[in-house]
Amino acid sequence: MNAPAMSLKGLDLKAEIDRLRKERNAVILAHYYQTPDIQDIADFVGDSLDLSAKAAATDADVIAFCGVRFMAEVAKILSPQKTVILPDMDAGCSLEDSCPPEQFAAFRAAHPDHIALTYINCSAAVKAHSDIIVTSSSAERILAQLPMDQKIIFAPDKNLGAWFNRKTGRDMLLWPGACIVHEAFSETELLKLKAQYPDAPVAAHPECPAFILDHADEVGSTRAILDYALKSDAQTIIVATEPHIIHQMEKAAPHKTFIGAPGADGNCNCNMCPYMAMNTMEKLYIALRDMEPRIELDEATRLAAKKPLDRMLEMAGRTVGKGDLGSR
């Protein structure tokens, strides 16, 4: 359950969150897609799995995960002894919603000669039905270790799977899911923006459809996009992912201009994740105060979900969890 709403008028939320962070021995995590105020108060800002790995390495008793539900579940999988709270339990994910565990299990059963390579953007229950979990930054390295004749189901993101099919020459069987944020980008509007800024490279997340990736100069995870934006010599960069990541770019490179790739309406407003937006400073304060809502996983599901996560960490060379932005 979500914590009950109440009037917080006149409350210094930042000060109160800091007080509760110390009292609860809590670590606050914020995904790049959170609003700037939440990013700025977090102990760590980064990609979802990186954040969970960072939190697991701390001596915190409580993890306050400002992201979406599957991310907080991963934190619980890796830190079962810690209390994990999510400011809004309704903060889900269109990719997670597109892949119900029962349907995924049935799909796997219908293709017994395939292994399941599953993107981390899914529920713990779907992870439990998977062979290897991947992130957008680790998938190619893991695929390189699998025989080319190995039949593979890739779920739940069809765009990400198609991108890796193109890069590796594979023919993975793709689950038909997609991220509503990255699906919202418009090729027509992007081309108009490129014409307006002809020297500006495009950095895109591989969850984007092919018609966006075809125009990208850099395709990579949120962390890879951030690194590219900071290292590029370009003074103006077009960013095709959820626009709140631009906050970190502007903090690290204030002399550069970062432009969010437009949606069909000609701006980037439709590309803001509505699930990420459910977390607010008010809800974070209440969650830390009341220690609710909590992420709870039964031990059988947790262990079953941890197995493919561990396999990913082993195959990816245990590089996950390095390179995050930390304020403390």
Coordinates of C-alpha atoms in Angstrom, one line a residue:
M1 CA 0.0 0.0 0.0
N2 CA 1.0 3.6 -0.5
A3 CA 1.4 5.9 2.4
P4 CA -1.7 8.0 3.1
A5 CA -1.7 11.5 1.6
M6 CA -1.8 14.4 4.1
S7 CA -1.0 18.1 4.2
L8 CA 2.8 18.8 4.4
K9 CA 2.3 22.6 4.1
G10 CA 5.2 24.5 5.6
L11 CA 7.5 21.5 6.0
D12 CA 11.1 21.8 4.9
L13 CA 11.1 18.5 2.9
K14 CA 14.8 18.5 2.1
A15 CA 15.7 19.0 5.8
E16 CA 13.2 16.4 7.0
I17 CA 14.3 13.8 4.4
D18 CA 17.9 14.4 5.5
R19 CA 16.9 13.9 9.1
L20 CA 15.0 10.7 8.4
R21 CA 17.8 9.4 6.2
K22 CA 20.2 9.6 9.3
E23 CA 17.6 8.3 11.7
R24 CA 16.7 5.3 9.6
N25 CA 20.3 4.7 8.4
A26 CA 18.9 4.9 4.9
V27 CA 20.5 5.3 1.5
I28 CA 18.4 7.2 -1.1
L29 CA 18.7 6.0 -4.7
A30 CA 17.5 8.0 -7.7
H31 CA 17.3 6.9 -11.3
Y32 CA 18.4 9.3 -14.0
Y33 CA 14.7 9.7 -15.0
Q34 CA 13.7 11.2 -11.7
T35 CA 13.0 14.9 -11.3
P36 CA 16.0 17.1 -10.5
D37 CA 15.0 17.7 -6.9
I38 CA 15.0 14.0 -6.2
Q39 CA 18.3 13.5 -8.1
D40 CA 19.9 16.3 -6.1
I41 CA 19.0 14.8 -2.7
A42 CA 19.9 11.2 -3.5
D43 CA 23.0 9.5 -2.3
F44 CA 23.5 7.8 -5.7
V45 CA 22.1 8.7 -9.1
G46 CA 22.4 6.2 -11.9
D47 CA 21.1 3.2 -13.9
S48 CA 18.8 0.8 -12.1
L49 CA 21.1 -2.2 -11.5
D50 CA 24.1 0.0 -10.8
L51 CA 22.0 1.6 -8.0
S52 CA 21.0 -1.7 -6.4
A53 CA 24.6 -2.9 -6.5
K54 CA 25.8 0.4 -4.9
A55 CA 23.1 0.1 -2.1
A56 CA 24.0 -3.5 -1.5
A57 CA 27.6 -2.5 -0.8
T58 CA 26.6 0.1 1.9
D59 CA 25.9 -0.6 5.6
A60 CA 22.5 1.1 5.3
D61 CA 19.5 -0.6 6.9
V62 CA 17.0 1.0 4.5
I63 CA 17.0 1.5 0.8
A64 CA 14.7 4.3 -0.5
F65 CA 14.5 3.6 -4.2
C66 CA 13.3 6.6 -6.3
G67 CA 12.6 4.8 -9.5
V68 CA 10.0 2.2 -10.5
R69 CA 8.8 -1.0 -9.0
F70 CA 11.0 -3.5 -10.8
M71 CA 14.1 -1.5 -9.8
A72 CA 13.2 -1.6 -6.1
E73 CA 12.6 -5.4 -6.5
V74 CA 16.1 -5.8 -7.8
A75 CA 17.4 -3.9 -4.7
K76 CA 15.5 -6.4 -2.5
I77 CA 16.8 -9.4 -4.5
L78 CA 20.4 -8.2 -3.9
S79 CA 19.8 -6.9 -0.3
P80 CA 17.2 -9.2 1.3
Q81 CA 18.3 -8.2 4.8
K82 CA 17.6 -4.5 4.1
T83 CA 14.2 -2.8 4.1
V84 CA 13.4 -1.5 0.6
I85 CA 10.8 1.3 0.2
L86 CA 9.4 2.8 -2.9
P87 CA 7.8 6.3 -2.6
D88 CA 4.8 5.2 -4.8
M89 CA 4.0 1.5 -5.2
D90 CA 2.0 2.4 -8.4
A91 CA 5.2 3.5 -10.1
G92 CA 5.3 0.6 -12.6
C93 CA 6.8 0.2 -16.0
S94 CA 5.2 -0.3 -19.4
L95 CA 7.8 -3.0 -20.2
E96 CA 7.0 -4.9 -17.0
D97 CA 3.3 -4.6 -17.7
S98 CA 3.7 -5.9 -21.2
C99 CA 5.1 -9.2 -19.9
P100 CA 2.8 -10.9 -17.3
P101 CA 4.7 -13.8 -15.6
E102 CA 2.0 -16.5 -16.5
Q103 CA 2.1 -15.5 -20.2
F104 CA 5.9 -15.5 -20.2
A105 CA 6.1 -18.9 -18.6
A106 CA 3.7 -20.3 -21.2
F107 CA 5.7 -18.7 -24.0
R108 CA 8.8 -20.3 -22.7
A109 CA 7.1 -23.7 -22.5
A110 CA 6.1 -23.3 -26.1
H111 CA 9.7 -22.9 -27.1
P112 CA 11.6 -25.4 -25.0
D113 CA 14.7 -25.3 -27.3
H114 CA 15.2 -21.5 -26.5
I115 CA 17.0 -20.0 -23.5
A116 CA 15.5 -16.8 -22.1
L117 CA 17.7 -13.7 -22.2
T118 CA 15.6 -11.2 -20.3
Y119 CA 16.0 -7.4 -20.0
I120 CA 16.1 -6.2 -16.4
N121 CA 13.0 -4.1 -17.0
C122 CA 10.6 -6.9 -15.9
S123 CA 9.1 -8.2 -12.7
A124 CA 10.9 -10.4 -10.2
A125 CA 8.5 -13.2 -11.2
V126 CA 9.5 -12.9 -14.9
K127 CA 13.2 -12.9 -13.8
A128 CA 12.5 -16.1 -12.0
H129 CA 11.5 -17.7 -15.3
S130 CA 14.6 -16.5 -17.1
D131 CA 18.1 -17.9 -17.8
I132 CA 20.1 -14.7 -18.0
I133 CA 19.2 -11.2 -17.1
V134 CA 20.8 -8.4 -19.2
T135 CA 21.0 -4.7 -19.1
S136 CA 21.3 -2.5 -22.2
S137 CA 25.0 -2.1 -21.4
S138 CA 25.8 -5.8 -20.8
A139 CA 23.7 -7.6 -23.4
E140 CA 26.2 -7.5 -26.2
R141 CA 29.0 -8.8 -24.1
I142 CA 26.8 -11.7 -22.9
L143 CA 25.6 -12.5 -26.4
A144 CA 29.2 -12.8 -27.5
Q145 CA 29.6 -15.7 -25.1
L146 CA 26.7 -17.7 -26.4
P147 CA 27.0 -19.9 -29.5
M148 CA 25.5 -18.4 -32.6
D149 CA 23.3 -21.4 -33.1
Q150 CA 21.8 -21.1 -29.6
K151 CA 18.1 -20.2 -29.9
I152 CA 17.2 -17.3 -27.7
I153 CA 14.0 -15.6 -26.5
F154 CA 14.6 -11.9 -25.8
A155 CA 12.0 -10.2 -23.6
P156 CA 10.3 -7.9 -22.9
D157 CA 11.6 -5.1 -25.2
K158 CA 11.2 -5.7 -28.9
N159 CA 13.2 -2.6 -29.9
L160 CA 16.1 -3.4 -27.7
G161 CA 16.1 -7.0 -28.9
A162 CA 15.9 -5.9 -32.5
W163 CA 18.9 -3.6 -32.0
F164 CA 21.0 -6.4 -30.7
N165 CA 19.8 -8.7 -33.5
R166 CA 21.1 -6.0 -35.9
K167 CA 24.4 -5.6 -34.0
T168 CA 25.2 -9.3 -33.6
G169 CA 23.6 -10.9 -36.7
R170 CA 21.4 -13.1 -34.5
D171 CA 17.7 -13.9 -34.9
M172 CA 16.4 -13.8 -31.4
L173 CA 12.7 -14.5 -30.9
L174 CA 11.4 -11.2 -29.5
W175 CA 8.6 -10.7 -27.0
P176 CA 6.4 -7.9 -28.3
G177 CA 6.9 -5.3 -25.5
A178 CA 8.0 -1.7 -25.7
C179 CA 8.7 1.3 -23.5
I180 CA 6.0 4.0 -23.9
V181 CA 8.6 6.7 -23.4
H182 CA 11.0 5.7 -26.2
E183 CA 8.1 4.8 -28.5
A184 CA 6.9 8.4 -28.3
F185 CA 9.8 9.9 -30.3
S186 CA 8.9 11.1 -33.8
E187 CA 11.2 10.6 -36.7
T188 CA 9.7 13.5 -38.6
E189 CA 10.2 15.9 -35.7
L190 CA 13.7 14.6 -35.0
L191 CA 14.7 15.3 -38.7
K192 CA 13.3 18.8 -38.3
L193 CA 15.4 19.3 -35.2
K194 CA 18.5 17.9 -36.9
A195 CA 18.0 20.3 -39.8
Q196 CA 17.8 23.1 -37.2
Y197 CA 21.0 22.0 -35.5
P198 CA 23.0 20.3 -38.3
D199 CA 26.2 19.9 -36.2
A200 CA 24.4 18.4 -33.2
P201 CA 24.9 14.6 -32.8
V202 CA 22.1 12.4 -31.6
A203 CA 22.5 10.1 -28.6
A204 CA 19.8 7.6 -28.3
H205 CA 18.8 4.7 -26.0
P206 CA 18.4 1.3 -27.7
E207 CA 14.8 1.1 -26.4
C208 CA 14.0 3.5 -29.2
P209 CA 12.4 2.2 -32.4
A210 CA 14.8 1.5 -35.4
F211 CA 13.5 4.7 -37.2
I212 CA 15.1 6.8 -34.4
L213 CA 18.2 4.7 -33.9
D214 CA 18.9 5.0 -37.7
H215 CA 19.6 8.7 -37.1
A216 CA 21.7 8.3 -34.0
D217 CA 25.4 9.0 -33.7
E218 CA 25.6 7.1 -30.4
V219 CA 23.3 4.3 -29.1
G220 CA 23.7 3.1 -25.6
S221 CA 22.4 2.8 -22.0
T222 CA 21.6 5.9 -20.0
R223 CA 25.0 5.9 -18.5
A224 CA 26.6 5.5 -21.9
I225 CA 24.6 8.4 -23.3
L226 CA 25.7 10.5 -20.4
D227 CA 29.3 9.6 -20.9
Y228 CA 29.1 10.3 -24.6
A229 CA 27.4 13.7 -24.0
L230 CA 30.2 14.8 -21.6
K231 CA 33.1 13.5 -23.7
S232 CA 31.9 14.6 -27.1
D233 CA 33.4 17.7 -28.6
A234 CA 30.0 18.8 -29.8
Q235 CA 28.6 21.9 -28.0
T236 CA 25.0 20.9 -28.8
I237 CA 23.7 17.4 -28.4
I238 CA 20.2 15.9 -29.1
V239 CA 19.2 13.4 -26.5
A240 CA 16.7 10.6 -27.4
T241 CA 15.8 9.2 -24.0
E242 CA 13.7 10.3 -21.0
P243 CA 14.6 14.0 -20.7
H244 CA 15.3 14.1 -17.0
I245 CA 18.8 12.7 -17.6
I246 CA 19.6 16.1 -19.1
H247 CA 19.8 17.4 -15.5
Q248 CA 22.9 15.4 -14.9
M249 CA 24.4 16.5 -18.3
E250 CA 23.8 20.2 -17.5
K251 CA 25.3 19.8 -14.1
A252 CA 28.5 18.1 -15.4
A253 CA 28.8 20.3 -18.6
P254 CA 27.0 23.6 -18.1
H255 CA 28.8 25.1 -21.1
K256 CA 27.0 22.7 -23.5
T257 CA 23.5 22.7 -24.8
F258 CA 21.4 19.5 -24.5
I259 CA 18.1 19.2 -26.4
G260 CA 15.5 16.5 -25.7
A261 CA 14.5 14.7 -28.9
P262 CA 10.9 15.7 -29.7
G263 CA 7.7 13.6 -29.7
A264 CA 4.9 13.7 -32.2
D265 CA 3.7 17.0 -30.8
G266 CA 7.1 18.6 -31.5
N267 CA 8.4 18.8 -27.9
C268 CA 9.7 16.3 -25.4
N269 CA 6.9 16.5 -22.8
C270 CA 5.2 13.3 -24.1
N271 CA 8.5 11.5 -23.5
M272 CA 8.6 12.1 -19.8
C273 CA 8.0 8.8 -18.0
P274 CA 4.6 9.0 -16.2
Y275 CA 5.6 6.2 -13.8
M276 CA 8.9 7.8 -12.8
A277 CA 6.9 11.0 -12.2
M278 CA 4.8 9.3 -9.5
N279 CA 7.7 9.7 -7.1
T280 CA 7.8 13.1 -5.4
M281 CA 9.7 14.7 -2.6
E282 CA 6.5 14.6 -0.5
K283 CA 6.1 10.8 -1.1
L284 CA 9.8 10.2 -0.4
Y285 CA 9.4 12.0 2.9
I286 CA 6.3 10.0 3.9
A287 CA 7.8 6.7 2.9
L288 CA 10.9 7.4 5.0
R289 CA 8.7 8.6 7.9
D290 CA 6.3 5.6 7.8
M291 CA 8.6 3.0 6.3
E292 CA 6.0 2.2 3.8
P293 CA 5.3 1.1 1.1
R294 CA 7.7 -1.8 1.3
I295 CA 8.9 -4.2 -1.3
E296 CA 8.3 -7.7 -0.2
L297 CA 9.4 -10.9 -2.1
D298 CA 8.9 -14.5 -1.0
E299 CA 12.2 -16.2 -0.7
A300 CA 11.6 -18.8 -3.4
T301 CA 10.9 -16.0 -6.0
R302 CA 13.8 -14.0 -4.8
L303 CA 16.3 -16.8 -5.1
A304 CA 14.9 -17.9 -8.5
A305 CA 15.2 -14.3 -9.7
K306 CA 18.7 -13.9 -8.3
K307 CA 20.1 -16.9 -10.2
P308 CA 19.9 -15.2 -13.7
L309 CA 21.0 -11.9 -12.2
D310 CA 24.1 -13.6 -10.8
R311 CA 24.8 -15.3 -14.1
M312 CA 24.6 -11.9 -15.8
L313 CA 27.1 -10.4 -13.3
E314 CA 29.4 -13.3 -13.9
M315 CA 29.2 -13.1 -17.7
A316 CA 29.5 -9.3 -17.7
G317 CA 32.8 -9.4 -15.8
R318 CA 31.2 -7.9 -12.7
T319 CA 31.5 -4.4 -14.1
V320 CA 27.9 -3.5 -13.1
G321 CA 27.8 -1.1 -10.3
K322 CA 30.8 1.0 -11.3
G323 CA 30.7 4.5 -12.6
D324 CA 27.6 5.9 -10.9
L325 CA 27.3 9.4 -9.7
G326 CA 27.4 9.6 -5.9
S327 CA 26.9 12.7 -3.8
R328 CA 27.9 11.0 -0.6

